[in-house]
Amino acid sequence: MATRQPRQEDRKSPLDELNLADTAVFGFSWMLVMAVGLMPIVEASLKRSPSISMPVTIAFFVAVASGIALRRRYSWMGLVLHIFSQIVIWLSIFCISLAIALYAAG
């Protein structure tokens, strides 16, 4: 049996998969989540006690909003993993930076 070779117009170019807007949303949301994770260090340098309520709210809404913006690029399981992983990464960076801020404060 002969296998069917895809026609030239059936093949997808790697550039077809590259969408600059989706890539920018993806990268910006990850950078924002990581920056929010470092908020305790910034708050400690401003001589304020680190809070958790505002960073939690920001991280949650950034993760969900980026998931909504990327819904046509990924499957639903990919979106769930994207949102979950952003929250987990934020939480780990936040805990480490909070420990650093508390250690530096004395």
PDB file of N, CA and C in Angstrom:
ATOM      1  N   MET A   1       0.830  -1.174   0.000  1.00  0.00           N
ATOM      2  CA  MET A   1       0.000   0.000   0.000  1.00  0.00           C
ATOM      3  C   MET A   1       0.877   1.239   0.000  1.00  0.00           C
ATOM      4  N   ALA A   2       0.459   2.164  -0.721  1.00  0.00           N
ATOM      5  CA  ALA A   2       1.184   3.429  -0.786  1.00  0.00           C
ATOM      6  C   ALA A   2       0.590   4.403   0.227  1.00  0.00           C
ATOM      7  N   THR A   3       1.462   5.141   0.835  1.00  0.00           N
ATOM      8  CA  THR A   3       0.974   6.152   1.778  1.00  0.00           C
ATOM      9  C   THR A   3       0.686   7.437   1.028  1.00  0.00           C
ATOM     10  N   ARG A   4      -0.269   8.125   1.501  1.00  0.00           N
ATOM     11  CA  ARG A   4      -0.653   9.375   0.858  1.00  0.00           C
ATOM     12  C   ARG A   4       0.274  10.486   1.336  1.00  0.00           C
ATOM     13  N   GLN A   5       0.910  11.147   0.426  1.00  0.00           N
ATOM     14  CA  GLN A   5       1.768  12.277   0.749  1.00  0.00           C
ATOM     15  C   GLN A   5       0.910  13.538   0.809  1.00  0.00           C
ATOM     16  N   PRO A   6       1.103  14.360   1.849  1.00  0.00           N
ATOM     17  CA  PRO A   6       0.307  15.590   1.913  1.00  0.00           C
ATOM     18  C   PRO A   6       0.687  16.541   0.785  1.00  0.00           C
ATOM     19  N   ARG A   7      -0.321  17.193   0.264  1.00  0.00           N
ATOM     20  CA  ARG A   7      -0.067  18.169  -0.785  1.00  0.00           C
ATOM     21  C   ARG A   7       0.602  19.396  -0.187  1.00  0.00           C
ATOM     22  N   GLN A   8       1.191  20.195  -1.016  1.00  0.00           N
ATOM     23  CA  GLN A   8       1.905  21.385  -0.564  1.00  0.00           C
ATOM     24  C   GLN A   8       0.993  22.344   0.190  1.00  0.00           C
ATOM     25  N   GLU A   9      -0.250  22.492  -0.276  1.00  0.00           N
ATOM     26  CA  GLU A   9      -1.162  23.421   0.395  1.00  0.00           C
ATOM     27  C   GLU A   9      -1.716  22.845   1.698  1.00  0.00           C
ATOM     28  N   ASP A  10      -1.607  21.509   1.908  1.00  0.00           N
ATOM     29  CA  ASP A  10      -2.060  20.893   3.154  1.00  0.00           C
ATOM     30  C   ASP A  10      -1.038  21.043   4.280  1.00  0.00           C
ATOM     31  N   ARG A  11       0.216  21.226   3.942  1.00  0.00           N
ATOM     32  CA  ARG A  11       1.260  21.334   4.960  1.00  0.00           C
ATOM     33  C   ARG A  11       1.210  22.685   5.636  1.00  0.00           C
ATOM     34  N   LYS A  12       1.442  22.664   6.934  1.00  0.00           N
ATOM     35  CA  LYS A  12       1.459  23.920   7.687  1.00  0.00           C
ATOM     36  C   LYS A  12       2.894  24.366   7.880  1.00  0.00           C
ATOM     37  N   SER A  13       3.084  25.617   7.701  1.00  0.00           N
ATOM     38  CA  SER A  13       4.392  26.214   7.944  1.00  0.00           C
ATOM     39  C   SER A  13       4.560  26.452   9.441  1.00  0.00           C
ATOM     40  N   PRO A  14       5.782  26.362   9.961  1.00  0.00           N
ATOM     41  CA  PRO A  14       5.979  26.687  11.381  1.00  0.00           C
ATOM     42  C   PRO A  14       5.587  28.119  11.712  1.00  0.00           C
ATOM     43  N   LEU A  15       5.635  29.010  10.719  1.00  0.00           N
ATOM     44  CA  LEU A  15       5.241  30.396  10.962  1.00  0.00           C
ATOM     45  C   LEU A  15       3.739  30.562  11.126  1.00  0.00           C
ATOM     46  N   ASP A  16       2.963  29.572  10.616  1.00  0.00           N
ATOM     47  CA  ASP A  16       1.520  29.630  10.809  1.00  0.00           C
ATOM     48  C   ASP A  16       1.160  29.468  12.289  1.00  0.00           C
ATOM     49  N   GLU A  17       1.953  28.692  13.020  1.00  0.00           N
ATOM     50  CA  GLU A  17       1.698  28.455  14.427  1.00  0.00           C
ATOM     51  C   GLU A  17       2.159  29.623  15.297  1.00  0.00           C
ATOM     52  N   LEU A  18       3.054  30.459  14.790  1.00  0.00           N
ATOM     53  CA  LEU A  18       3.606  31.558  15.559  1.00  0.00           C
ATOM     54  C   LEU A  18       2.686  32.764  15.467  1.00  0.00           C
ATOM     55  N   ASN A  19       2.073  33.091  16.559  1.00  0.00           N
ATOM     56  CA  ASN A  19       1.207  34.256  16.626  1.00  0.00           C
ATOM     57  C   ASN A  19       1.841  35.203  17.632  1.00  0.00           C
ATOM     58  N   LEU A  20       2.277  36.345  17.177  1.00  0.00           N
ATOM     59  CA  LEU A  20       3.024  37.268  18.014  1.00  0.00           C
ATOM     60  C   LEU A  20       2.187  37.783  19.179  1.00  0.00           C
ATOM     61  N   ALA A  21       0.915  38.014  18.977  1.00  0.00           N
ATOM     62  CA  ALA A  21       0.058  38.516  20.055  1.00  0.00           C
ATOM     63  C   ALA A  21      -0.084  37.480  21.166  1.00  0.00           C
ATOM     64  N   ASP A  22      -0.307  36.222  20.796  1.00  0.00           N
ATOM     65  CA  ASP A  22      -0.427  35.172  21.804  1.00  0.00           C
ATOM     66  C   ASP A  22       0.882  34.964  22.558  1.00  0.00           C
ATOM     67  N   THR A  23       1.986  35.024  21.836  1.00  0.00           N
ATOM     68  CA  THR A  23       3.288  34.872  22.470  1.00  0.00           C
ATOM     69  C   THR A  23       3.564  36.024  23.424  1.00  0.00           C
ATOM     70  N   ALA A  24       3.175  37.230  23.049  1.00  0.00           N
ATOM     71  CA  ALA A  24       3.366  38.387  23.919  1.00  0.00           C
ATOM     72  C   ALA A  24       2.496  38.282  25.173  1.00  0.00           C
ATOM     73  N   VAL A  25       1.260  37.842  25.034  1.00  0.00           N
ATOM     74  CA  VAL A  25       0.375  37.660  26.193  1.00  0.00           C
ATOM     75  C   VAL A  25       0.945  36.600  27.117  1.00  0.00           C
ATOM     76  N   PHE A  26       1.405  35.510  26.547  1.00  0.00           N
ATOM     77  CA  PHE A  26       1.977  34.416  27.327  1.00  0.00           C
ATOM     78  C   PHE A  26       3.205  34.893  28.103  1.00  0.00           C
ATOM     79  N   GLY A  27       4.129  35.544  27.438  1.00  0.00           N
ATOM     80  CA  GLY A  27       5.356  36.014  28.080  1.00  0.00           C
ATOM     81  C   GLY A  27       5.095  37.101  29.109  1.00  0.00           C
ATOM     82  N   PHE A  28       4.216  38.041  28.779  1.00  0.00           N
ATOM     83  CA  PHE A  28       3.922  39.129  29.706  1.00  0.00           C
ATOM     84  C   PHE A  28       3.243  38.615  30.963  1.00  0.00           C
ATOM     85  N   SER A  29       2.336  37.657  30.818  1.00  0.00           N
ATOM     86  CA  SER A  29       1.650  37.135  32.002  1.00  0.00           C
ATOM     87  C   SER A  29       2.624  36.412  32.919  1.00  0.00           C
ATOM     88  N   TRP A  30       3.577  35.670  32.335  1.00  0.00           N
ATOM     89  CA  TRP A  30       4.572  34.989  33.177  1.00  0.00           C
ATOM     90  C   TRP A  30       5.489  35.983  33.857  1.00  0.00           C
ATOM     91  N   MET A  31       5.900  37.030  33.158  1.00  0.00           N
ATOM     92  CA  MET A  31       6.755  38.046  33.776  1.00  0.00           C
ATOM     93  C   MET A  31       6.008  38.772  34.900  1.00  0.00           C
ATOM     94  N   LEU A  32       4.737  39.062  34.687  1.00  0.00           N
ATOM     95  CA  LEU A  32       3.946  39.747  35.702  1.00  0.00           C
ATOM     96  C   LEU A  32       3.743  38.877  36.936  1.00  0.00           C
ATOM     97  N   VAL A  33       3.480  37.599  36.730  1.00  0.00           N
ATOM     98  CA  VAL A  33       3.306  36.686  37.863  1.00  0.00           C
ATOM     99  C   VAL A  33       4.605  36.566  38.660  1.00  0.00           C
ATOM    100  N   MET A  34       5.735  36.492  37.976  1.00  0.00           N
ATOM    101  CA  MET A  34       7.007  36.406  38.687  1.00  0.00           C
ATOM    102  C   MET A  34       7.318  37.704  39.429  1.00  0.00           C
ATOM    103  N   ALA A  35       6.987  38.842  38.839  1.00  0.00           N
ATOM    104  CA  ALA A  35       7.216  40.126  39.509  1.00  0.00           C
ATOM    105  C   ALA A  35       6.325  40.260  40.739  1.00  0.00           C
ATOM    106  N   VAL A  36       5.092  39.805  40.651  1.00  0.00           N
ATOM    107  CA  VAL A  36       4.189  39.853  41.805  1.00  0.00           C
ATOM    108  C   VAL A  36       4.699  38.921  42.907  1.00  0.00           C
ATOM    109  N   GLY A  37       5.347  37.849  42.524  1.00  0.00           N
ATOM    110  CA  GLY A  37       5.929  36.948  43.513  1.00  0.00           C
ATOM    111  C   GLY A  37       7.052  37.589  44.316  1.00  0.00           C
ATOM    112  N   LEU A  38       7.702  38.589  43.748  1.00  0.00           N
ATOM    113  CA  LEU A  38       8.802  39.276  44.433  1.00  0.00           C
ATOM    114  C   LEU A  38       8.336  40.476  45.253  1.00  0.00           C
ATOM    115  N   MET A  39       7.030  40.686  45.362  1.00  0.00           N
ATOM    116  CA  MET A  39       6.507  41.842  46.093  1.00  0.00           C
ATOM    117  C   MET A  39       6.926  41.911  47.563  1.00  0.00           C
ATOM    118  N   PRO A  40       7.057  40.809  48.295  1.00  0.00           N
ATOM    119  CA  PRO A  40       7.488  40.938  49.691  1.00  0.00           C
ATOM    120  C   PRO A  40       8.862  41.590  49.848  1.00  0.00           C
ATOM    121  N   ILE A  41       9.761  41.336  48.935  1.00  0.00           N
ATOM    122  CA  ILE A  41      11.079  41.963  49.008  1.00  0.00           C
ATOM    123  C   ILE A  41      10.956  43.466  48.774  1.00  0.00           C
ATOM    124  N   VAL A  42      10.139  43.853  47.826  1.00  0.00           N
ATOM    125  CA  VAL A  42       9.929  45.276  47.542  1.00  0.00           C
ATOM    126  C   VAL A  42       9.254  45.955  48.729  1.00  0.00           C
ATOM    127  N   GLU A  43       8.239  45.299  49.301  1.00  0.00           N
ATOM    128  CA  GLU A  43       7.554  45.885  50.451  1.00  0.00           C
ATOM    129  C   GLU A  43       8.480  46.001  51.651  1.00  0.00           C
ATOM    130  N   ALA A  44       9.362  45.034  51.853  1.00  0.00           N
ATOM    131  CA  ALA A  44      10.308  45.101  52.963  1.00  0.00           C
ATOM    132  C   ALA A  44      11.309  46.233  52.762  1.00  0.00           C
ATOM    133  N   SER A  45      11.705  46.473  51.520  1.00  0.00           N
ATOM    134  CA  SER A  45      12.637  47.572  51.267  1.00  0.00           C
ATOM    135  C   SER A  45      11.960  48.935  51.435  1.00  0.00           C
ATOM    136  N   LEU A  46      10.633  48.979  51.314  1.00  0.00           N
ATOM    137  CA  LEU A  46       9.882  50.216  51.540  1.00  0.00           C
ATOM    138  C   LEU A  46       9.470  50.375  53.006  1.00  0.00           C
ATOM    139  N   LYS A  47       9.965  49.479  53.866  1.00  0.00           N
ATOM    140  CA  LYS A  47       9.689  49.495  55.314  1.00  0.00           C
ATOM    141  C   LYS A  47       8.206  49.289  55.626  1.00  0.00           C
ATOM    142  N   ARG A  48       7.541  48.471  54.809  1.00  0.00           N
ATOM    143  CA  ARG A  48       6.159  48.092  55.087  1.00  0.00           C
ATOM    144  C   ARG A  48       6.136  46.607  55.393  1.00  0.00           C
ATOM    145  N   SER A  49       5.166  46.183  56.156  1.00  0.00           N
ATOM    146  CA  SER A  49       5.050  44.748  56.415  1.00  0.00           C
ATOM    147  C   SER A  49       4.457  44.081  55.173  1.00  0.00           C
ATOM    148  N   PRO A  50       5.041  42.950  54.759  1.00  0.00           N
ATOM    149  CA  PRO A  50       4.538  42.270  53.551  1.00  0.00           C
ATOM    150  C   PRO A  50       3.110  41.762  53.743  1.00  0.00           C
ATOM    151  N   SER A  51       2.277  41.985  52.760  1.00  0.00           N
ATOM    152  CA  SER A  51       0.895  41.499  52.799  1.00  0.00           C
ATOM    153  C   SER A  51       0.716  40.425  51.740  1.00  0.00           C
ATOM    154  N   ILE A  52      -0.325  39.639  51.907  1.00  0.00           N
ATOM    155  CA  ILE A  52      -0.574  38.564  50.950  1.00  0.00           C
ATOM    156  C   ILE A  52      -1.855  38.790  50.155  1.00  0.00           C
ATOM    157  N   SER A  53      -2.752  39.635  50.623  1.00  0.00           N
ATOM    158  CA  SER A  53      -4.055  39.759  49.974  1.00  0.00           C
ATOM    159  C   SER A  53      -3.966  40.349  48.567  1.00  0.00           C
ATOM    160  N   MET A  54      -3.222  41.418  48.385  1.00  0.00           N
ATOM    161  CA  MET A  54      -3.132  42.035  47.061  1.00  0.00           C
ATOM    162  C   MET A  54      -2.346  41.159  46.071  1.00  0.00           C
ATOM    163  N   PRO A  55      -1.195  40.580  46.440  1.00  0.00           N
ATOM    164  CA  PRO A  55      -0.513  39.703  45.480  1.00  0.00           C
ATOM    165  C   PRO A  55      -1.336  38.477  45.071  1.00  0.00           C
ATOM    166  N   VAL A  56      -2.112  37.929  45.999  1.00  0.00           N
ATOM    167  CA  VAL A  56      -2.981  36.794  45.652  1.00  0.00           C
ATOM    168  C   VAL A  56      -4.003  37.212  44.615  1.00  0.00           C
ATOM    169  N   THR A  57      -4.626  38.341  44.820  1.00  0.00           N
ATOM    170  CA  THR A  57      -5.638  38.830  43.887  1.00  0.00           C
ATOM    171  C   THR A  57      -5.036  39.103  42.517  1.00  0.00           C
ATOM    172  N   ILE A  58      -3.882  39.770  42.493  1.00  0.00           N
ATOM    173  CA  ILE A  58      -3.236  40.078  41.215  1.00  0.00           C
ATOM    174  C   ILE A  58      -2.838  38.809  40.485  1.00  0.00           C
ATOM    175  N   ALA A  59      -2.195  37.877  41.194  1.00  0.00           N
ATOM    176  CA  ALA A  59      -1.733  36.633  40.551  1.00  0.00           C
ATOM    177  C   ALA A  59      -2.905  35.821  40.012  1.00  0.00           C
ATOM    178  N   PHE A  60      -3.988  35.731  40.770  1.00  0.00           N
ATOM    179  CA  PHE A  60      -5.145  34.975  40.315  1.00  0.00           C
ATOM    180  C   PHE A  60      -5.747  35.579  39.057  1.00  0.00           C
ATOM    181  N   PHE A  61      -5.965  36.893  39.074  1.00  0.00           N
ATOM    182  CA  PHE A  61      -6.592  37.523  37.913  1.00  0.00           C
ATOM    183  C   PHE A  61      -5.674  37.545  36.690  1.00  0.00           C
ATOM    184  N   VAL A  62      -4.369  37.662  36.892  1.00  0.00           N
ATOM    185  CA  VAL A  62      -3.439  37.591  35.754  1.00  0.00           C
ATOM    186  C   VAL A  62      -3.471  36.196  35.143  1.00  0.00           C
ATOM    187  N   ALA A  63      -3.463  35.164  35.979  1.00  0.00           N
ATOM    188  CA  ALA A  63      -3.485  33.787  35.468  1.00  0.00           C
ATOM    189  C   ALA A  63      -4.777  33.496  34.708  1.00  0.00           C
ATOM    190  N   VAL A  64      -5.894  33.889  35.262  1.00  0.00           N
ATOM    191  CA  VAL A  64      -7.178  33.625  34.602  1.00  0.00           C
ATOM    192  C   VAL A  64      -7.329  34.464  33.335  1.00  0.00           C
ATOM    193  N   ALA A  65      -6.939  35.734  33.392  1.00  0.00           N
ATOM    194  CA  ALA A  65      -7.061  36.601  32.214  1.00  0.00           C
ATOM    195  C   ALA A  65      -6.165  36.127  31.081  1.00  0.00           C
ATOM    196  N   SER A  66      -4.950  35.681  31.395  1.00  0.00           N
ATOM    197  CA  SER A  66      -4.086  35.170  30.329  1.00  0.00           C
ATOM    198  C   SER A  66      -4.629  33.858  29.782  1.00  0.00           C
ATOM    199  N   GLY A  67      -5.246  33.048  30.635  1.00  0.00           N
ATOM    200  CA  GLY A  67      -5.886  31.817  30.148  1.00  0.00           C
ATOM    201  C   GLY A  67      -7.035  32.115  29.204  1.00  0.00           C
ATOM    202  N   ILE A  68      -7.815  33.137  29.530  1.00  0.00           N
ATOM    203  CA  ILE A  68      -8.919  33.536  28.649  1.00  0.00           C
ATOM    204  C   ILE A  68      -8.375  34.078  27.328  1.00  0.00           C
ATOM    205  N   ALA A  69      -7.289  34.852  27.406  1.00  0.00           N
ATOM    206  CA  ALA A  69      -6.717  35.418  26.183  1.00  0.00           C
ATOM    207  C   ALA A  69      -6.088  34.348  25.299  1.00  0.00           C
ATOM    208  N   LEU A  70      -5.630  33.263  25.888  1.00  0.00           N
ATOM    209  CA  LEU A  70      -4.962  32.201  25.123  1.00  0.00           C
ATOM    210  C   LEU A  70      -5.870  31.018  24.817  1.00  0.00           C
ATOM    211  N   ARG A  71      -7.165  31.136  25.019  1.00  0.00           N
ATOM    212  CA  ARG A  71      -8.064  29.987  24.888  1.00  0.00           C
ATOM    213  C   ARG A  71      -8.122  29.412  23.478  1.00  0.00           C
ATOM    214  N   ARG A  72      -7.858  30.192  22.459  1.00  0.00           N
ATOM    215  CA  ARG A  72      -7.916  29.635  21.105  1.00  0.00           C
ATOM    216  C   ARG A  72      -6.607  28.975  20.699  1.00  0.00           C
ATOM    217  N   ARG A  73      -5.546  29.207  21.474  1.00  0.00           N
ATOM    218  CA  ARG A  73      -4.244  28.624  21.139  1.00  0.00           C
ATOM    219  C   ARG A  73      -4.059  27.247  21.772  1.00  0.00           C
ATOM    220  N   TYR A  74      -4.651  27.011  22.934  1.00  0.00           N
ATOM    221  CA  TYR A  74      -4.441  25.770  23.667  1.00  0.00           C
ATOM    222  C   TYR A  74      -5.756  25.036  23.866  1.00  0.00           C
ATOM    223  N   SER A  75      -5.649  23.763  24.191  1.00  0.00           N
ATOM    224  CA  SER A  75      -6.833  22.990  24.540  1.00  0.00           C
ATOM    225  C   SER A  75      -7.263  23.381  25.953  1.00  0.00           C
ATOM    226  N   TRP A  76      -8.403  22.887  26.393  1.00  0.00           N
ATOM    227  CA  TRP A  76      -8.883  23.249  27.724  1.00  0.00           C
ATOM    228  C   TRP A  76      -7.952  22.723  28.789  1.00  0.00           C
ATOM    229  N   MET A  77      -7.338  21.553  28.560  1.00  0.00           N
ATOM    230  CA  MET A  77      -6.401  21.001  29.538  1.00  0.00           C
ATOM    231  C   MET A  77      -5.133  21.850  29.583  1.00  0.00           C
ATOM    232  N   GLY A  78      -4.690  22.345  28.450  1.00  0.00           N
ATOM    233  CA  GLY A  78      -3.542  23.236  28.421  1.00  0.00           C
ATOM    234  C   GLY A  78      -3.816  24.534  29.162  1.00  0.00           C
ATOM    235  N   LEU A  79      -5.038  25.043  29.039  1.00  0.00           N
ATOM    236  CA  LEU A  79      -5.406  26.267  29.762  1.00  0.00           C
ATOM    237  C   LEU A  79      -5.446  26.042  31.267  1.00  0.00           C
ATOM    238  N   VAL A  80      -5.990  24.918  31.685  1.00  0.00           N
ATOM    239  CA  VAL A  80      -6.033  24.602  33.113  1.00  0.00           C
ATOM    240  C   VAL A  80      -4.614  24.469  33.656  1.00  0.00           C
ATOM    241  N   LEU A  81      -3.754  23.791  32.915  1.00  0.00           N
ATOM    242  CA  LEU A  81      -2.368  23.654  33.357  1.00  0.00           C
ATOM    243  C   LEU A  81      -1.639  24.989  33.360  1.00  0.00           C
ATOM    244  N   HIS A  82      -1.940  25.854  32.400  1.00  0.00           N
ATOM    245  CA  HIS A  82      -1.330  27.184  32.355  1.00  0.00           C
ATOM    246  C   HIS A  82      -1.719  27.998  33.589  1.00  0.00           C
ATOM    247  N   ILE A  83      -3.006  28.026  33.907  1.00  0.00           N
ATOM    248  CA  ILE A  83      -3.482  28.782  35.064  1.00  0.00           C
ATOM    249  C   ILE A  83      -2.928  28.194  36.354  1.00  0.00           C
ATOM    250  N   PHE A  84      -3.000  26.880  36.487  1.00  0.00           N
ATOM    251  CA  PHE A  84      -2.509  26.219  37.697  1.00  0.00           C
ATOM    252  C   PHE A  84      -1.001  26.440  37.874  1.00  0.00           C
ATOM    253  N   SER A  85      -0.251  26.319  36.798  1.00  0.00           N
ATOM    254  CA  SER A  85       1.201  26.472  36.918  1.00  0.00           C
ATOM    255  C   SER A  85       1.589  27.912  37.221  1.00  0.00           C
ATOM    256  N   GLN A  86       0.855  28.883  36.686  1.00  0.00           N
ATOM    257  CA  GLN A  86       1.161  30.272  37.023  1.00  0.00           C
ATOM    258  C   GLN A  86       0.913  30.542  38.505  1.00  0.00           C
ATOM    259  N   ILE A  87      -0.157  30.009  39.043  1.00  0.00           N
ATOM    260  CA  ILE A  87      -0.440  30.211  40.460  1.00  0.00           C
ATOM    261  C   ILE A  87       0.593  29.493  41.318  1.00  0.00           C
ATOM    262  N   VAL A  88       0.996  28.300  40.940  1.00  0.00           N
ATOM    263  CA  VAL A  88       1.992  27.556  41.710  1.00  0.00           C
ATOM    264  C   VAL A  88       3.353  28.242  41.652  1.00  0.00           C
ATOM    265  N   ILE A  89       3.753  28.716  40.492  1.00  0.00           N
ATOM    266  CA  ILE A  89       5.026  29.429  40.374  1.00  0.00           C
ATOM    267  C   ILE A  89       4.982  30.715  41.186  1.00  0.00           C
ATOM    268  N   TRP A  90       3.860  31.438  41.116  1.00  0.00           N
ATOM    269  CA  TRP A  90       3.742  32.652  41.926  1.00  0.00           C
ATOM    270  C   TRP A  90       3.877  32.317  43.405  1.00  0.00           C
ATOM    271  N   LEU A  91       3.206  31.265  43.853  1.00  0.00           N
ATOM    272  CA  LEU A  91       3.236  30.904  45.260  1.00  0.00           C
ATOM    273  C   LEU A  91       4.640  30.532  45.716  1.00  0.00           C
ATOM    274  N   SER A  92       5.367  29.791  44.899  1.00  0.00           N
ATOM    275  CA  SER A  92       6.720  29.407  45.297  1.00  0.00           C
ATOM    276  C   SER A  92       7.660  30.619  45.340  1.00  0.00           C
ATOM    277  N   ILE A  93       7.574  31.501  44.354  1.00  0.00           N
ATOM    278  CA  ILE A  93       8.412  32.711  44.367  1.00  0.00           C
ATOM    279  C   ILE A  93       8.016  33.603  45.533  1.00  0.00           C
ATOM    280  N   PHE A  94       6.719  33.711  45.811  1.00  0.00           N
ATOM    281  CA  PHE A  94       6.246  34.546  46.911  1.00  0.00           C
ATOM    282  C   PHE A  94       6.759  34.020  48.251  1.00  0.00           C
ATOM    283  N   CYS A  95       6.687  32.712  48.457  1.00  0.00           N
ATOM    284  CA  CYS A  95       7.154  32.144  49.730  1.00  0.00           C
ATOM    285  C   CYS A  95       8.656  32.337  49.909  1.00  0.00           C
ATOM    286  N   ILE A  96       9.415  32.149  48.849  1.00  0.00           N
ATOM    287  CA  ILE A  96      10.863  32.344  48.940  1.00  0.00           C
ATOM    288  C   ILE A  96      11.188  33.808  49.208  1.00  0.00           C
ATOM    289  N   SER A  97      10.542  34.722  48.501  1.00  0.00           N
ATOM    290  CA  SER A  97      10.837  36.140  48.718  1.00  0.00           C
ATOM    291  C   SER A  97      10.333  36.612  50.081  1.00  0.00           C
ATOM    292  N   LEU A  98       9.243  36.046  50.588  1.00  0.00           N
ATOM    293  CA  LEU A  98       8.779  36.378  51.927  1.00  0.00           C
ATOM    294  C   LEU A  98       9.777  35.891  52.974  1.00  0.00           C
ATOM    295  N   ALA A  99      10.312  34.701  52.778  1.00  0.00           N
ATOM    296  CA  ALA A  99      11.331  34.192  53.701  1.00  0.00           C
ATOM    297  C   ALA A  99      12.574  35.065  53.680  1.00  0.00           C
ATOM    298  N   ILE A 100      12.972  35.511  52.511  1.00  0.00           N
ATOM    299  CA  ILE A 100      14.135  36.401  52.399  1.00  0.00           C
ATOM    300  C   ILE A 100      13.867  37.726  53.086  1.00  0.00           C
ATOM    301  N   ALA A 101      12.676  38.283  52.885  1.00  0.00           N
ATOM    302  CA  ALA A 101      12.329  39.557  53.505  1.00  0.00           C
ATOM    303  C   ALA A 101      12.272  39.441  55.023  1.00  0.00           C
ATOM    304  N   LEU A 102      11.704  38.353  55.531  1.00  0.00           N
ATOM    305  CA  LEU A 102      11.630  38.165  56.976  1.00  0.00           C
ATOM    306  C   LEU A 102      13.010  37.920  57.577  1.00  0.00           C
ATOM    307  N   TYR A 103      13.843  37.198  56.862  1.00  0.00           N
ATOM    308  CA  TYR A 103      15.209  36.961  57.350  1.00  0.00           C
ATOM    309  C   TYR A 103      16.019  38.262  57.375  1.00  0.00           C
ATOM    310  N   ALA A 104      15.835  39.067  56.346  1.00  0.00           N
ATOM    311  CA  ALA A 104      16.581  40.333  56.274  1.00  0.00           C
ATOM    312  C   ALA A 104      16.086  41.337  57.323  1.00  0.00           C
ATOM    313  N   ALA A 105      14.795  41.240  57.690  1.00  0.00           N
ATOM    314  CA  ALA A 105      14.251  42.171  58.674  1.00  0.00           C
ATOM    315  C   ALA A 105      14.738  41.851  60.087  1.00  0.00           C
ATOM    316  N   GLY A 106      15.207  40.653  60.292  1.00  0.00           N
ATOM    317  CA  GLY A 106      15.784  40.358  61.595  1.00  0.00           C
ATOM    318  C   GLY A 106      15.110  39.243  62.258  1.00  0.00           C
TER     319      GLY A 106
END
